[in-house]
Coordinates of C-alpha atoms in Angstrom, one line a residue:
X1 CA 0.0 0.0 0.0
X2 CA 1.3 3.7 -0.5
X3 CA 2.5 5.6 2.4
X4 CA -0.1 8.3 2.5
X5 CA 1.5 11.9 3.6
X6 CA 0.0 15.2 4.8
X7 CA 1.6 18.5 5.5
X8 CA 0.3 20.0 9.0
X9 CA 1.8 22.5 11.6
X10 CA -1.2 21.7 14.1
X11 CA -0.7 19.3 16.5
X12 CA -4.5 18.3 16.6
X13 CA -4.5 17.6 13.1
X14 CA -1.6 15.6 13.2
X15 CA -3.1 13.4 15.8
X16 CA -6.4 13.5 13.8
X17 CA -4.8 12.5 10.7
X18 CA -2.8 9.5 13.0
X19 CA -5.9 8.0 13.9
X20 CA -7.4 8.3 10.7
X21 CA -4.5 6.0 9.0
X22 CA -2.4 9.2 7.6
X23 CA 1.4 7.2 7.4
X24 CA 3.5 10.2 7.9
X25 CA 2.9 13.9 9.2
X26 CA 4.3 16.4 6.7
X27 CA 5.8 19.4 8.5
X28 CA 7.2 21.8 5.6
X29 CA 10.1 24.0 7.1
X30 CA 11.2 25.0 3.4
X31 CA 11.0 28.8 2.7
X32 CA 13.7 29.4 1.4
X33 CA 13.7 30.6 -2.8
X34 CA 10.2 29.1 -3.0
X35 CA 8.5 32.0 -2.8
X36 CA 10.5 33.6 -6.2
X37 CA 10.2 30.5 -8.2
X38 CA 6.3 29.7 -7.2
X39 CA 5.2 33.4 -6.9
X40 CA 1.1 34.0 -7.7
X41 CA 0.6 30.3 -7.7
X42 CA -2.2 28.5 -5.6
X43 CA 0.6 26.4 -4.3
X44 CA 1.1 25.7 -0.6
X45 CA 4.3 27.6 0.8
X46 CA 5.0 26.9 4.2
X47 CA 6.7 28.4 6.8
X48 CA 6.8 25.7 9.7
X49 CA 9.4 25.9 12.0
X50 CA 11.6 23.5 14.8
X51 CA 9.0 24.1 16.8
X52 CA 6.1 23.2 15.2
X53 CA 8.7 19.5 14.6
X54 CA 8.9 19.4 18.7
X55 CA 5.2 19.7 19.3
X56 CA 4.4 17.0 16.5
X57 CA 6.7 14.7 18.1
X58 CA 4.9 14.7 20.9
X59 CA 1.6 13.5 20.1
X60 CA 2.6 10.9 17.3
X61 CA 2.6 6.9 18.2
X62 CA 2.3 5.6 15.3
X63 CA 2.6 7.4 12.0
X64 CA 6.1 8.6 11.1
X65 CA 7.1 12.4 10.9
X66 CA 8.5 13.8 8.0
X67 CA 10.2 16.8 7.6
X68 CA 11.3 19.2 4.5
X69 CA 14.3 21.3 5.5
X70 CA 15.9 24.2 2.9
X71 CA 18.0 23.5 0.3
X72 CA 21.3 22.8 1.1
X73 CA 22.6 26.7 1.9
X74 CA 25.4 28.4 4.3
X75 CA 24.6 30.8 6.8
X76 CA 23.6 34.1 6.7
X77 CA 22.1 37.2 8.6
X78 CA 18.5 35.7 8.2
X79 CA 18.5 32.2 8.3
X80 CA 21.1 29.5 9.8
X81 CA 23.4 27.2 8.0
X82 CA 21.9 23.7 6.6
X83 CA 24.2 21.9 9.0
X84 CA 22.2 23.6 12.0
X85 CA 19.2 23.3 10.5
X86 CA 19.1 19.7 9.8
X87 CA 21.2 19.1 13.5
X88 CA 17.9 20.8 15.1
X89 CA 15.2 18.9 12.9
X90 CA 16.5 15.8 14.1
X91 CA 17.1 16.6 17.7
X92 CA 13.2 17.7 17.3
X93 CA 12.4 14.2 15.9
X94 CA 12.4 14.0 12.9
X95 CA 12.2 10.1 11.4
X96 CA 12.9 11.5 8.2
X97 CA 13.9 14.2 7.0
X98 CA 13.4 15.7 2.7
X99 CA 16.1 17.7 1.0
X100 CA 14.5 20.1 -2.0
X101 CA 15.3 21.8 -5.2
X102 CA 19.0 20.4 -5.6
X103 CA 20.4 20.3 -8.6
X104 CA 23.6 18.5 -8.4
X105 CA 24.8 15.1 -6.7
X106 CA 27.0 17.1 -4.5
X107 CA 24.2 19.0 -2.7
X108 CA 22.7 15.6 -2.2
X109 CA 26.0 13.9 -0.7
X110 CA 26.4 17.3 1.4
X111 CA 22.4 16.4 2.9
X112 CA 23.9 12.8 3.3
X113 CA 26.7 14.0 5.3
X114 CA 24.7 16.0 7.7
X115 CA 22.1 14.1 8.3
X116 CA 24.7 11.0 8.9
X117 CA 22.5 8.4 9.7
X118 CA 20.3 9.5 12.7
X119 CA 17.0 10.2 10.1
X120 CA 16.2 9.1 6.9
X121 CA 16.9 10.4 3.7
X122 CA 14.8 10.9 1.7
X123 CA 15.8 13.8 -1.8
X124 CA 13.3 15.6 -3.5
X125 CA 13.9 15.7 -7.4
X126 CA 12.2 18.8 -8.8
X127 CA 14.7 20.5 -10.9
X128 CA 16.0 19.6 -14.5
X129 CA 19.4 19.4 -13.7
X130 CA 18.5 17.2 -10.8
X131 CA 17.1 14.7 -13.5
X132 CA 20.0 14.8 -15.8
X133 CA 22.6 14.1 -12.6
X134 CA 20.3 11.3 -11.1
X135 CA 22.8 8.6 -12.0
X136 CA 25.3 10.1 -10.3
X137 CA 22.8 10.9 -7.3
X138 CA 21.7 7.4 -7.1
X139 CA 25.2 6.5 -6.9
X140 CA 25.6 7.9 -3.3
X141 CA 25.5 6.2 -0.6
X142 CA 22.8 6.9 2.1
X143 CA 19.8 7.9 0.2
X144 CA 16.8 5.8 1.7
X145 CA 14.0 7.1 -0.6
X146 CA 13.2 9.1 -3.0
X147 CA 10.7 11.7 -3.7
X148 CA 9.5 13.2 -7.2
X149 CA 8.3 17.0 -6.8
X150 CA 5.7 17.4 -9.4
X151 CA 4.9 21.0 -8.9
X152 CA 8.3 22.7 -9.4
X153 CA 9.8 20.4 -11.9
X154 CA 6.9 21.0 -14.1
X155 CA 7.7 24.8 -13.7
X156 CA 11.1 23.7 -14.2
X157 CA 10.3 22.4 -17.8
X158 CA 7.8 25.4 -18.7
X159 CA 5.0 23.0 -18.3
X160 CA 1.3 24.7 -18.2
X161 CA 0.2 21.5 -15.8
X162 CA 1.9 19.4 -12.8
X163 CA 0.6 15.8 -14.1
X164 CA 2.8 16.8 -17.4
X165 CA 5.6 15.2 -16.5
X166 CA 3.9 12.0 -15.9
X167 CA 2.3 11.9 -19.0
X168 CA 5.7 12.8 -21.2
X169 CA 7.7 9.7 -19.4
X170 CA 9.7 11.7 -17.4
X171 CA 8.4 10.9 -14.1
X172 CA 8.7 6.8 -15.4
X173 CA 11.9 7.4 -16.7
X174 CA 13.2 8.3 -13.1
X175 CA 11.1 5.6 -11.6
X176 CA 12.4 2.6 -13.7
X177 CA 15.7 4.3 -12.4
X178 CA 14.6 4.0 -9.0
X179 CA 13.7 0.6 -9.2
X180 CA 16.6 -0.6 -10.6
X181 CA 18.4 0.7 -7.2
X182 CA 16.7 -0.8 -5.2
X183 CA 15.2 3.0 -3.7
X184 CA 11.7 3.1 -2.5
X185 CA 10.1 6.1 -4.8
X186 CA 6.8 8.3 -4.7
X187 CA 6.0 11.0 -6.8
X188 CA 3.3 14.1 -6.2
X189 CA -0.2 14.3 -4.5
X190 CA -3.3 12.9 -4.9
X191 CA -7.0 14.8 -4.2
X192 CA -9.9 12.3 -3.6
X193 CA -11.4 9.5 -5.4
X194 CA -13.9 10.6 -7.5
X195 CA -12.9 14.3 -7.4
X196 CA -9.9 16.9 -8.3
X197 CA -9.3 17.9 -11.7
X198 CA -7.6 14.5 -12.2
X199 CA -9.5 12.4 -9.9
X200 CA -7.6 9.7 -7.6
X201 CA -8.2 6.8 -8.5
X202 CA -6.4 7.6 -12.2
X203 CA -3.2 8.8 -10.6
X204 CA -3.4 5.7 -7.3
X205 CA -3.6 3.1 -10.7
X206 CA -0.4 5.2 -12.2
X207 CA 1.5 4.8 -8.7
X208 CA 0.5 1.1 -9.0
X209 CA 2.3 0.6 -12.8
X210 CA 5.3 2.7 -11.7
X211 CA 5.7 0.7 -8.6
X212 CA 5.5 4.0 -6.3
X213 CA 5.2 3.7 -2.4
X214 CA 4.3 7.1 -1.1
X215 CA 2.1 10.2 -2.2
X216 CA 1.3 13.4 -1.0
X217 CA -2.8 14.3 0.0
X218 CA -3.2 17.1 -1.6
X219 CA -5.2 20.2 -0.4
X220 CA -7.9 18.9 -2.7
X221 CA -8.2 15.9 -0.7
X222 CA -9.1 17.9 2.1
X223 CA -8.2 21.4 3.3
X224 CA -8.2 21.7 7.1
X225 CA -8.4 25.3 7.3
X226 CA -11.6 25.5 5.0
X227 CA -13.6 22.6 7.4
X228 CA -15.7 23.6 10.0
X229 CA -14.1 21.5 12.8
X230 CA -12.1 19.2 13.4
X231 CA -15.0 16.1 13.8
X232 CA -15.5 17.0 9.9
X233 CA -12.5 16.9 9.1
X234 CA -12.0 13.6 10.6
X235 CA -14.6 12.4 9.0
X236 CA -13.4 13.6 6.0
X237 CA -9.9 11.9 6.1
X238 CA -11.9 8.5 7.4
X239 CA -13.6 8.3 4.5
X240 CA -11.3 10.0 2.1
X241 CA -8.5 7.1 3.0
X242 CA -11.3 4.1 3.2
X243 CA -11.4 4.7 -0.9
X244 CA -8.2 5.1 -1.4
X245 CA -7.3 1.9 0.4
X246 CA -10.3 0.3 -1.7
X247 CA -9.6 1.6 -5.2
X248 CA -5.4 0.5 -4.4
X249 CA -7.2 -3.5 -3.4
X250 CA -8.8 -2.9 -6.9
X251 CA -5.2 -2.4 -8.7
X252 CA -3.4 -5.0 -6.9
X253 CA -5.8 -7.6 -9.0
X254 CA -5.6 -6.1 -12.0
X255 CA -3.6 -6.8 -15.4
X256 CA -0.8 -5.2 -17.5
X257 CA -3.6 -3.7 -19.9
X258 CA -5.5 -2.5 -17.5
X259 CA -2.8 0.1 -16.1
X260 CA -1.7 0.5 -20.2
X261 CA -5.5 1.7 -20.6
X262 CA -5.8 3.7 -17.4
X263 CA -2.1 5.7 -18.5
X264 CA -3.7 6.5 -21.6
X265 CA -7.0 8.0 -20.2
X266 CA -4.7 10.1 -17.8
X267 CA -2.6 11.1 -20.7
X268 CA -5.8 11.9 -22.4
X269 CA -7.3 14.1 -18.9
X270 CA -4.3 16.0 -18.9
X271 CA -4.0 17.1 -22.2
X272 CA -7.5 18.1 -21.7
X273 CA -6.8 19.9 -18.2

């Protein structure tokens, strides 16, 4: 089954989300560049904080905590160096902890280096030039999973829509190279079954044929801060992950051409979209 993810600061909706069978609590501490590159999009820009890691810590049993840091970057008047950054995010508790927008294998080895062992790794390809170095990324040591960052590597490509790059071969490209590694992969979010511009159960089936383990619920799948209280939201997620976990049972039986005839109706959707 995929490891479902979902980014929260609020320690009531992470322990909401826990009992609801949410796999890992996304707390998002990356701020920096992302404004300038996703500037005037309805994207979700984050500004958690160590804090916000500590108090997550403390109310999670069961799901793991995952956190994004900043790209790897040296200190400066405003912000600390990545080596500090990273030391504090696991000292909060962090069970694993995402390294974005790199573009070279030695930013990744640097993240490697720091986090040495006492989290894991998990790098976040969502740059071009992070695509064309990925066999020398894959060749470091230390990297326990992998991520694929729809959102910014379709800006990174001038593409007009995210699922783009899972419809042109890049995202399977990187997955068969994933595979052949031996690295546990996911790639981009997922809204609810039934709904969304591209509706889940299209994009679960395409995390089935690419042999993807983890996805991100989107804000489409439900937006905390637009329910009326945390019992709806609840429900919400209850029922929200019941049909995931039933439309993923329906995948696991099917054939070859039924995942070649699904790829070709999402290819179809997003050309449309």
């Amino acid at each position: 089954m995929l490891k479902l993810m979902y980014i929260t600061n609020s320690p009531e909706v992470a322990l909401m989300i826990e009992e609801a069978g949410v796999d890992r609590v996304f707390v998002d501490m990356e701020y920096i560049g992302k404004a300038d590159r996703q500037g005037g999009m309805d994207t979700v820009q984050s500004r958690h904080t160590v804090d916000d890691v500590k108090k997550i810590r403390e109310v999670l049993t069961s799901s793991e905590l995952l956190v994004r840091c900043n790209p790897i970057h040296e200190k400066c008047e405003t912000y600390s160096s990545s080596k500090e950054e990273i030391d504090e995010i696991i000292a909060a508790g962090a069970d694993i902890v995402m390294l974005p927008y790199f573009k070279t294998a030695d930013e990744v080895r640097r993240f490697v280096e720091l986090v040495d062992g006492r989290a894991k790794t998990m790098p976040l390809v969502e740059t071009p030039a992070a695509v064309e170095a990925i066999d020398e990324i894959l060749g470091i040591d230390g990297i326990d999973e992998i991520f694929v960052g729809l959102n910014d590597l379709s800006l990174g490509y001038g593409k007009h829509f995210m699922f783009e790059v899972l419809t042109d071969g890049t995202v399977e490209i990187l997955c068969e190279k994933f595979k052949e590694k031996g690295i546990p992969y996911g790639f981009g979010g997922i809204a609810a079954v039934g709904k969304g511009l591209l509706p889940a159960e299209y994009v679960i089936a395409e995390h089935y044929r690419l042999g993807s383990t983890a996805v991100i619920l989107s804000r489409s799948f439900c937006d905390v801060n637009k329910v009326a209280s945390l019992d709806e939201a609840k429900a919400v997620f209850s029922e929200g992950l019941a049909s995931i976990r039933e439309r993923e049972h329906f995948c696991e039986m099917q054939n070859r051409s039924f995942f070649e005839e699904n790829a070709c109706i999402v290819k179809q959707k997003v050309s449309q979209i």
